[in-house]
Amino acid sequence: ENLREKIIFFFILQLNMEPKHVRKLLLSYPQVMDYNLENHLVPIAHYLMTELEFSSIELRSILLKFPRLFTHSLIKIKHVTGFLRYELQLDANQVKRVLFQSPQVLGLDAEGNLKQKIEFLRSRLNLTEYELSVVLSKMPTLLGCSIQNNLLPKVEYLESVLLSQSKHSNKSPTILKDTVLKQPTLLGYSLDSRIRPRMEQLMQAGVPLEKITVGISMTERKFQEWLSSSESKRKRLDNAKLYDSAALGYLSETLNFGVSEIDLIRASLPSECTEWGASKLRARIRYLREVLGVSLGELR
């Protein structure tokens, strides 16, 4: 009778679970059926749905992601929620986002490991309270990561390569902080299988390392396509700077002209031609090659 009441009244009717959801929950954590319905399960669900305004569907998703939610007392859940709300100064929507995306946070010790992780992010990245709240609301799973085995190695590596680049350019000394603020999910990727390999490829291609915020989330195929495009763009910009002309820079890259040859072309072309953009010249070269069938050698 008690099991039927929990499954039908609570999980199916109150949390809108389908039988497949109940089955998944019970297979993941069968001990959930040991908790008292009226004194434990219902009060926790009521708090999350009224005080934090989770819908029944959202609470169902949280429970399926974190079946051990009910191992924690209502007092513990309120304490962690209050810590996020008042110590971290997250607004109500940010707290809701953190708990929905990373409900495991409710299992952390607010005055222990949770506080340590927050202090680590704040001090190593030199974040203000507002900036910290932005990072955590966008990437709440960081609160579930180990400092020594996860966060610290990533921060040290990114700090090393980004600051090394900034010493040889006019990049800001806050480049690490700026990079993480732009893409907080960066710290959620694997250092050895994602972050380091892609940073090394950016270095080899001569692409600014802070562009990792763009390339980190791409599939491998998309990343290689984007990297190739970025490298070509960088070469065009370098050539354009060298010859003080986007058109002449494009000719140098496309047809492999040397400096003396570019000087000859510059002298013989009308001035308005050297003021063309690369896109205009590219369209003309494409017409000559694709429509008129002119080879690169003939074009050169």
Short mmCIF file of N, CA, C and O in Angstrom, two decimals, residues 68-180:
data_model
loop_
_atom_site.label_atom_id
_atom_site.label_comp_id
_atom_site.label_asym_id
_atom_site.label_seq_id
_atom_site.Cartn_x
_atom_site.Cartn_y
_atom_site.Cartn_z
N ARG A 68 19.69 10.82 -6.01
CA ARG A 68 19.97 10.87 -4.57
C ARG A 68 19.55 12.20 -3.93
O ARG A 68 19.96 12.52 -2.82
N LEU A 69 18.75 12.96 -4.64
CA LEU A 69 18.25 14.23 -4.09
C LEU A 69 17.64 14.04 -2.71
O LEU A 69 17.89 14.83 -1.79
N PHE A 70 16.84 12.98 -2.56
CA PHE A 70 16.12 12.79 -1.31
C PHE A 70 16.97 12.20 -0.19
O PHE A 70 16.46 11.97 0.91
N THR A 71 18.26 11.98 -0.46
CA THR A 71 19.13 11.56 0.64
C THR A 71 19.45 12.75 1.54
O THR A 71 19.95 12.57 2.65
N HIS A 72 19.17 13.95 1.06
CA HIS A 72 19.47 15.15 1.82
C HIS A 72 18.20 15.67 2.51
O HIS A 72 17.10 15.59 1.95
N SER A 73 18.38 16.20 3.69
CA SER A 73 17.23 16.71 4.44
C SER A 73 16.77 18.04 3.85
O SER A 73 17.52 18.73 3.13
N LEU A 74 15.56 18.41 4.18
CA LEU A 74 15.03 19.70 3.73
C LEU A 74 15.86 20.84 4.30
O LEU A 74 16.10 21.85 3.64
N ILE A 75 16.34 20.67 5.53
CA ILE A 75 17.18 21.71 6.16
C ILE A 75 18.46 21.91 5.35
O ILE A 75 18.89 23.04 5.10
N LYS A 76 19.09 20.79 4.93
CA LYS A 76 20.33 20.87 4.15
C LYS A 76 20.07 21.55 2.81
O LYS A 76 20.84 22.42 2.37
N ILE A 77 18.98 21.19 2.16
CA ILE A 77 18.64 21.79 0.86
C ILE A 77 18.40 23.29 1.00
O ILE A 77 18.87 24.10 0.19
N LYS A 78 17.70 23.69 2.05
CA LYS A 78 17.46 25.12 2.29
C LYS A 78 18.76 25.85 2.58
O LYS A 78 18.95 26.99 2.15
N HIS A 79 19.65 25.19 3.30
CA HIS A 79 20.93 25.83 3.66
C HIS A 79 21.77 26.09 2.41
O HIS A 79 22.31 27.20 2.25
N VAL A 80 21.89 25.10 1.54
CA VAL A 80 22.68 25.27 0.31
C VAL A 80 22.04 26.32 -0.59
O VAL A 80 22.72 27.17 -1.16
N THR A 81 20.71 26.28 -0.69
CA THR A 81 19.99 27.26 -1.51
C THR A 81 20.21 28.67 -0.97
O THR A 81 20.45 29.62 -1.73
N GLY A 82 20.14 28.81 0.34
CA GLY A 82 20.37 30.12 0.96
C GLY A 82 21.79 30.60 0.75
O GLY A 82 22.03 31.80 0.55
N PHE A 83 22.74 29.67 0.78
CA PHE A 83 24.15 30.03 0.53
C PHE A 83 24.30 30.61 -0.87
O PHE A 83 24.96 31.63 -1.07
N LEU A 84 23.70 29.94 -1.86
CA LEU A 84 23.78 30.42 -3.24
C LEU A 84 23.10 31.78 -3.39
O LEU A 84 23.60 32.67 -4.08
N ARG A 85 21.99 31.93 -2.69
CA ARG A 85 21.18 33.14 -2.85
C ARG A 85 21.81 34.35 -2.15
O ARG A 85 21.87 35.44 -2.72
N TYR A 86 22.30 34.15 -0.93
CA TYR A 86 22.71 35.30 -0.13
C TYR A 86 24.22 35.44 0.03
O TYR A 86 24.72 36.56 0.11
N GLU A 87 24.95 34.33 0.07
CA GLU A 87 26.40 34.42 0.15
C GLU A 87 27.01 34.73 -1.21
O GLU A 87 27.91 35.56 -1.34
N LEU A 88 26.50 34.06 -2.25
CA LEU A 88 27.01 34.30 -3.60
C LEU A 88 26.27 35.43 -4.31
O LEU A 88 26.67 35.87 -5.38
N GLN A 89 25.15 35.83 -3.73
CA GLN A 89 24.34 36.92 -4.27
C GLN A 89 23.80 36.60 -5.66
O GLN A 89 23.71 37.47 -6.54
N LEU A 90 23.47 35.32 -5.86
CA LEU A 90 22.78 34.95 -7.10
C LEU A 90 21.32 35.36 -6.98
O LEU A 90 20.73 35.26 -5.90
N ASP A 91 20.74 35.82 -8.08
CA ASP A 91 19.32 36.14 -8.01
C ASP A 91 18.51 34.84 -8.10
O ASP A 91 19.06 33.75 -8.32
N ALA A 92 17.20 34.94 -7.93
CA ALA A 92 16.36 33.75 -7.87
C ALA A 92 16.46 32.91 -9.14
O ALA A 92 16.52 31.67 -9.08
N ASN A 93 16.49 33.57 -10.28
CA ASN A 93 16.58 32.83 -11.55
C ASN A 93 17.93 32.12 -11.69
O ASN A 93 18.00 31.02 -12.24
N GLN A 94 19.00 32.76 -11.22
CA GLN A 94 20.32 32.15 -11.30
C GLN A 94 20.42 30.93 -10.39
O GLN A 94 21.00 29.91 -10.76
N VAL A 95 19.84 31.03 -9.19
CA VAL A 95 19.83 29.89 -8.27
C VAL A 95 19.08 28.73 -8.91
O VAL A 95 19.52 27.57 -8.88
N LYS A 96 17.95 29.05 -9.51
CA LYS A 96 17.15 28.02 -10.16
C LYS A 96 17.91 27.36 -11.29
O LYS A 96 17.89 26.14 -11.47
N ARG A 97 18.64 28.16 -12.05
CA ARG A 97 19.43 27.63 -13.16
C ARG A 97 20.54 26.71 -12.65
O ARG A 97 20.78 25.64 -13.21
N VAL A 98 21.23 27.15 -11.59
CA VAL A 98 22.31 26.33 -11.01
C VAL A 98 21.77 24.98 -10.57
O VAL A 98 22.34 23.93 -10.88
N LEU A 99 20.67 24.98 -9.83
CA LEU A 99 20.13 23.74 -9.28
C LEU A 99 19.53 22.84 -10.36
O LEU A 99 19.57 21.62 -10.24
N PHE A 100 19.02 23.45 -11.40
CA PHE A 100 18.44 22.64 -12.48
C PHE A 100 19.54 21.95 -13.29
O PHE A 100 19.44 20.79 -13.64
N GLN A 101 20.61 22.70 -13.60
CA GLN A 101 21.67 22.14 -14.42
C GLN A 101 22.63 21.25 -13.63
O GLN A 101 23.21 20.32 -14.17
N SER A 102 22.80 21.57 -12.35
CA SER A 102 23.74 20.80 -11.53
C SER A 102 23.15 20.56 -10.14
O SER A 102 23.63 21.10 -9.14
N PRO A 103 22.11 19.73 -10.05
CA PRO A 103 21.46 19.50 -8.74
C PRO A 103 22.39 18.84 -7.72
O PRO A 103 22.12 18.89 -6.53
N GLN A 104 23.52 18.26 -8.20
CA GLN A 104 24.49 17.65 -7.29
C GLN A 104 25.05 18.67 -6.30
O GLN A 104 25.59 18.30 -5.25
N VAL A 105 24.92 19.96 -6.64
CA VAL A 105 25.39 21.02 -5.75
C VAL A 105 24.72 20.92 -4.38
O VAL A 105 25.30 21.26 -3.35
N LEU A 106 23.48 20.43 -4.37
CA LEU A 106 22.75 20.31 -3.11
C LEU A 106 23.40 19.33 -2.14
O LEU A 106 23.15 19.37 -0.94
N GLY A 107 24.26 18.48 -2.66
CA GLY A 107 24.94 17.52 -1.82
C GLY A 107 26.26 18.02 -1.27
O GLY A 107 26.91 17.32 -0.48
N LEU A 108 26.69 19.21 -1.69
CA LEU A 108 27.97 19.75 -1.23
C LEU A 108 27.84 20.42 0.13
O LEU A 108 26.77 20.90 0.50
N ASP A 109 28.95 20.48 0.82
CA ASP A 109 29.00 21.15 2.13
C ASP A 109 29.18 22.65 1.88
O ASP A 109 30.24 23.08 1.41
N ALA A 110 28.16 23.42 2.19
CA ALA A 110 28.18 24.85 1.88
C ALA A 110 29.36 25.56 2.54
O ALA A 110 29.98 26.45 1.94
N GLU A 111 29.69 25.18 3.77
CA GLU A 111 30.76 25.85 4.49
C GLU A 111 32.12 25.18 4.26
O GLU A 111 33.14 25.66 4.73
N GLY A 112 32.13 24.09 3.51
CA GLY A 112 33.37 23.36 3.25
C GLY A 112 33.78 23.42 1.81
O GLY A 112 34.25 24.45 1.32
N ASN A 113 33.57 22.29 1.08
CA ASN A 113 34.08 22.23 -0.29
C ASN A 113 33.41 23.21 -1.25
O ASN A 113 34.04 23.70 -2.18
N LEU A 114 32.14 23.52 -1.02
CA LEU A 114 31.47 24.48 -1.90
C LEU A 114 32.10 25.86 -1.76
O LEU A 114 32.40 26.53 -2.76
N LYS A 115 32.35 26.27 -0.53
CA LYS A 115 32.96 27.58 -0.28
C LYS A 115 34.39 27.63 -0.82
O LYS A 115 34.84 28.65 -1.35
N GLN A 116 35.11 26.52 -0.71
CA GLN A 116 36.49 26.46 -1.21
C GLN A 116 36.54 26.63 -2.73
O GLN A 116 37.40 27.33 -3.27
N LYS A 117 35.61 25.97 -3.43
CA LYS A 117 35.59 26.07 -4.89
C LYS A 117 35.24 27.49 -5.34
O LYS A 117 35.81 28.01 -6.29
N ILE A 118 34.31 28.10 -4.63
CA ILE A 118 33.92 29.47 -4.96
C ILE A 118 35.08 30.43 -4.73
O ILE A 118 35.37 31.30 -5.56
N GLU A 119 35.77 30.25 -3.62
CA GLU A 119 36.91 31.12 -3.31
C GLU A 119 38.04 30.90 -4.31
O GLU A 119 38.74 31.85 -4.69
N PHE A 120 38.22 29.66 -4.75
CA PHE A 120 39.25 29.37 -5.75
C PHE A 120 38.97 30.12 -7.05
O PHE A 120 39.85 30.77 -7.61
N LEU A 121 37.73 30.02 -7.54
CA LEU A 121 37.37 30.70 -8.79
C LEU A 121 37.49 32.22 -8.64
O LEU A 121 37.99 32.90 -9.53
N ARG A 122 37.04 32.71 -7.51
CA ARG A 122 37.08 34.16 -7.29
C ARG A 122 38.52 34.68 -7.25
O ARG A 122 38.85 35.68 -7.90
N SER A 123 39.40 34.00 -6.52
CA SER A 123 40.76 34.50 -6.34
C SER A 123 41.64 34.24 -7.56
O SER A 123 42.39 35.12 -7.98
N ARG A 124 41.56 33.05 -8.16
CA ARG A 124 42.44 32.74 -9.30
C ARG A 124 42.09 33.53 -10.55
O ARG A 124 42.95 33.85 -11.36
N LEU A 125 40.80 33.83 -10.71
CA LEU A 125 40.37 34.58 -11.90
C LEU A 125 40.16 36.06 -11.59
O LEU A 125 39.83 36.83 -12.49
N ASN A 126 40.33 36.43 -10.31
CA ASN A 126 40.16 37.83 -9.89
C ASN A 126 38.78 38.35 -10.27
O ASN A 126 38.63 39.42 -10.88
N LEU A 127 37.75 37.59 -9.90
CA LEU A 127 36.38 37.92 -10.27
C LEU A 127 35.72 38.79 -9.20
O LEU A 127 35.92 38.59 -8.00
N THR A 128 34.91 39.72 -9.66
CA THR A 128 34.05 40.46 -8.73
C THR A 128 32.87 39.55 -8.36
O THR A 128 32.68 38.48 -8.96
N GLU A 129 32.09 39.98 -7.39
CA GLU A 129 30.93 39.17 -6.98
C GLU A 129 29.97 38.98 -8.16
O GLU A 129 29.43 37.90 -8.37
N TYR A 130 29.77 40.04 -8.91
CA TYR A 130 28.86 39.95 -10.07
C TYR A 130 29.43 39.01 -11.12
O TYR A 130 28.70 38.16 -11.66
N GLU A 131 30.71 39.14 -11.43
CA GLU A 131 31.34 38.27 -12.44
C GLU A 131 31.30 36.81 -12.01
O GLU A 131 31.07 35.92 -12.83
N LEU A 132 31.51 36.56 -10.74
CA LEU A 132 31.45 35.20 -10.22
C LEU A 132 30.04 34.62 -10.39
O LEU A 132 29.88 33.46 -10.80
N SER A 133 29.04 35.43 -10.12
CA SER A 133 27.65 34.96 -10.27
C SER A 133 27.34 34.65 -11.73
O SER A 133 26.61 33.70 -12.03
N VAL A 134 27.91 35.43 -12.64
CA VAL A 134 27.71 35.19 -14.08
C VAL A 134 28.33 33.86 -14.48
O VAL A 134 27.70 33.03 -15.17
N VAL A 135 29.57 33.62 -14.05
CA VAL A 135 30.27 32.38 -14.39
C VAL A 135 29.51 31.17 -13.87
O VAL A 135 29.28 30.19 -14.59
N LEU A 136 29.09 31.22 -12.61
CA LEU A 136 28.44 30.06 -12.00
C LEU A 136 27.04 29.83 -12.54
O LEU A 136 26.60 28.69 -12.65
N SER A 137 26.34 30.90 -12.90
CA SER A 137 25.00 30.71 -13.45
C SER A 137 25.05 30.15 -14.87
O SER A 137 24.14 29.45 -15.30
N LYS A 138 26.15 30.42 -15.58
CA LYS A 138 26.30 29.90 -16.94
C LYS A 138 26.94 28.51 -16.97
O LYS A 138 26.73 27.75 -17.91
N MET A 139 27.74 28.20 -15.95
CA MET A 139 28.41 26.90 -15.89
C MET A 139 28.37 26.38 -14.46
O MET A 139 29.41 26.24 -13.81
N PRO A 140 27.18 26.04 -13.94
CA PRO A 140 27.07 25.61 -12.54
C PRO A 140 27.76 24.30 -12.23
O PRO A 140 28.09 24.02 -11.07
N THR A 141 28.02 23.47 -13.25
CA THR A 141 28.68 22.19 -13.00
C THR A 141 30.12 22.37 -12.51
O THR A 141 30.72 21.42 -12.01
N LEU A 142 30.67 23.58 -12.62
CA LEU A 142 32.01 23.84 -12.07
C LEU A 142 32.04 23.61 -10.57
O LEU A 142 33.07 23.23 -10.01
N LEU A 143 30.89 23.80 -9.92
CA LEU A 143 30.84 23.63 -8.47
C LEU A 143 30.97 22.16 -8.07
O LEU A 143 31.25 21.84 -6.92
N GLY A 144 30.77 21.28 -9.04
CA GLY A 144 30.91 19.85 -8.76
C GLY A 144 32.28 19.31 -9.12
O GLY A 144 32.55 18.13 -8.93
N CYS A 145 33.16 20.17 -9.64
CA CYS A 145 34.50 19.74 -10.07
C CYS A 145 35.51 19.81 -8.93
O CYS A 145 35.45 20.72 -8.11
N SER A 146 36.43 18.87 -8.92
CA SER A 146 37.52 18.89 -7.93
C SER A 146 38.48 20.04 -8.25
O SER A 146 38.79 20.29 -9.42
N ILE A 147 38.95 20.71 -7.22
CA ILE A 147 39.92 21.79 -7.43
C ILE A 147 41.25 21.22 -7.91
O ILE A 147 41.78 21.60 -8.95
N GLN A 148 41.81 20.29 -7.14
CA GLN A 148 43.14 19.77 -7.43
C GLN A 148 43.20 18.94 -8.70
O GLN A 148 44.18 19.02 -9.46
N ASN A 149 42.19 18.14 -8.96
CA ASN A 149 42.23 17.22 -10.09
C ASN A 149 41.58 17.75 -11.36
O ASN A 149 41.69 17.12 -12.42
N ASN A 150 40.90 18.89 -11.27
CA ASN A 150 40.16 19.36 -12.43
C ASN A 150 40.39 20.85 -12.69
O ASN A 150 41.00 21.24 -13.68
N LEU A 151 39.89 21.70 -11.79
CA LEU A 151 39.91 23.14 -12.03
C LEU A 151 41.33 23.71 -12.06
O LEU A 151 41.68 24.49 -12.96
N LEU A 152 42.15 23.35 -11.08
CA LEU A 152 43.49 23.93 -10.98
C LEU A 152 44.36 23.62 -12.20
O LEU A 152 44.98 24.55 -12.75
N PRO A 153 44.45 22.37 -12.67
CA PRO A 153 45.27 22.10 -13.86
C PRO A 153 44.79 22.89 -15.09
O PRO A 153 45.62 23.37 -15.87
N LYS A 154 43.49 23.04 -15.25
CA LYS A 154 42.97 23.78 -16.40
C LYS A 154 43.32 25.26 -16.31
O LYS A 154 43.77 25.87 -17.28
N VAL A 155 43.11 25.84 -15.13
CA VAL A 155 43.39 27.27 -14.94
C VAL A 155 44.88 27.54 -15.11
O VAL A 155 45.28 28.52 -15.76
N GLU A 156 45.73 26.68 -14.56
CA GLU A 156 47.18 26.87 -14.69
C GLU A 156 47.63 26.79 -16.14
O GLU A 156 48.47 27.59 -16.59
N TYR A 157 47.08 25.82 -16.88
CA TYR A 157 47.47 25.68 -18.29
C TYR A 157 47.01 26.89 -19.10
O TYR A 157 47.79 27.49 -19.86
N LEU A 158 45.75 27.26 -18.96
CA LEU A 158 45.22 28.39 -19.73
C LEU A 158 45.95 29.68 -19.37
O LEU A 158 46.26 30.49 -20.24
N GLU A 159 46.22 29.86 -18.09
CA GLU A 159 46.94 31.05 -17.64
C GLU A 159 48.33 31.11 -18.27
O GLU A 159 48.78 32.16 -18.74
N SER A 160 49.00 29.96 -18.31
CA SER A 160 50.36 29.90 -18.86
C SER A 160 50.39 30.28 -20.34
O SER A 160 51.18 31.13 -20.75
N VAL A 161 49.54 29.65 -21.15
CA VAL A 161 49.60 29.89 -22.59
C VAL A 161 49.04 31.25 -22.97
O VAL A 161 49.57 31.93 -23.87
N LEU A 162 47.98 31.69 -22.30
CA LEU A 162 47.39 32.99 -22.63
C LEU A 162 48.30 34.14 -22.22
O LEU A 162 48.45 35.11 -22.97
N LEU A 163 48.90 34.05 -21.05
CA LEU A 163 49.82 35.11 -20.61
C LEU A 163 51.10 35.10 -21.42
O LEU A 163 51.70 36.15 -21.66
N SER A 164 51.53 33.92 -21.87
CA SER A 164 52.71 33.84 -22.72
C SER A 164 52.47 34.58 -24.03
O SER A 164 53.34 35.28 -24.53
N GLN A 165 51.26 34.45 -24.56
CA GLN A 165 50.91 35.18 -25.78
C GLN A 165 50.86 36.68 -25.51
O GLN A 165 51.33 37.48 -26.33
N SER A 166 50.29 37.06 -24.36
CA SER A 166 50.10 38.48 -24.09
C SER A 166 51.44 39.21 -23.91
O SER A 166 51.54 40.41 -24.15
N LYS A 167 52.50 38.49 -23.50
CA LYS A 167 53.83 39.11 -23.34
C LYS A 167 54.42 39.53 -24.68
O LYS A 167 55.26 40.43 -24.75
N HIS A 168 53.99 38.84 -25.74
CA HIS A 168 54.53 39.14 -27.06
C HIS A 168 53.56 39.96 -27.90
O HIS A 168 53.71 40.05 -29.12
N SER A 169 52.55 40.50 -27.28
CA SER A 169 51.57 41.32 -27.99
C SER A 169 51.04 42.37 -27.03
O SER A 169 51.52 42.53 -25.92
N ASN A 170 50.03 43.07 -27.48
CA ASN A 170 49.44 44.09 -26.61
C ASN A 170 48.19 43.57 -25.91
O ASN A 170 47.29 44.32 -25.58
N LYS A 171 48.14 42.25 -25.70
CA LYS A 171 46.98 41.66 -25.04
C LYS A 171 46.95 42.09 -23.58
O LYS A 171 47.96 42.31 -22.93
N SER A 172 45.72 42.16 -23.04
CA SER A 172 45.53 42.57 -21.66
C SER A 172 46.05 41.50 -20.70
O SER A 172 45.91 40.31 -20.95
N PRO A 173 46.65 41.92 -19.57
CA PRO A 173 47.09 40.95 -18.56
C PRO A 173 45.92 40.20 -17.91
O PRO A 173 46.13 39.22 -17.21
N THR A 174 44.69 40.70 -18.13
CA THR A 174 43.50 40.01 -17.59
C THR A 174 42.91 39.07 -18.63
O THR A 174 41.73 38.73 -18.55
N ILE A 175 43.72 38.62 -19.59
CA ILE A 175 43.20 37.82 -20.69
C ILE A 175 42.57 36.51 -20.22
O ILE A 175 41.58 36.05 -20.80
N LEU A 176 43.11 35.88 -19.16
CA LEU A 176 42.52 34.65 -18.64
C LEU A 176 41.12 34.91 -18.12
O LEU A 176 40.16 34.20 -18.45
N LYS A 177 40.99 35.93 -17.29
CA LYS A 177 39.69 36.30 -16.74
C LYS A 177 38.71 36.64 -17.86
O LYS A 177 37.56 36.18 -17.86
N ASP A 178 39.16 37.45 -18.82
CA ASP A 178 38.29 37.87 -19.92
C ASP A 178 37.83 36.67 -20.74
O ASP A 178 36.68 36.61 -21.19
N THR A 179 38.74 35.71 -20.94
CA THR A 179 38.41 34.52 -21.73
C THR A 179 37.36 33.67 -21.04
O THR A 179 36.40 33.22 -21.67
N VAL A 180 37.53 33.45 -19.73
CA VAL A 180 36.57 32.63 -18.98
C VAL A 180 35.22 33.33 -18.89
O VAL A 180 34.16 32.70 -18.99
#
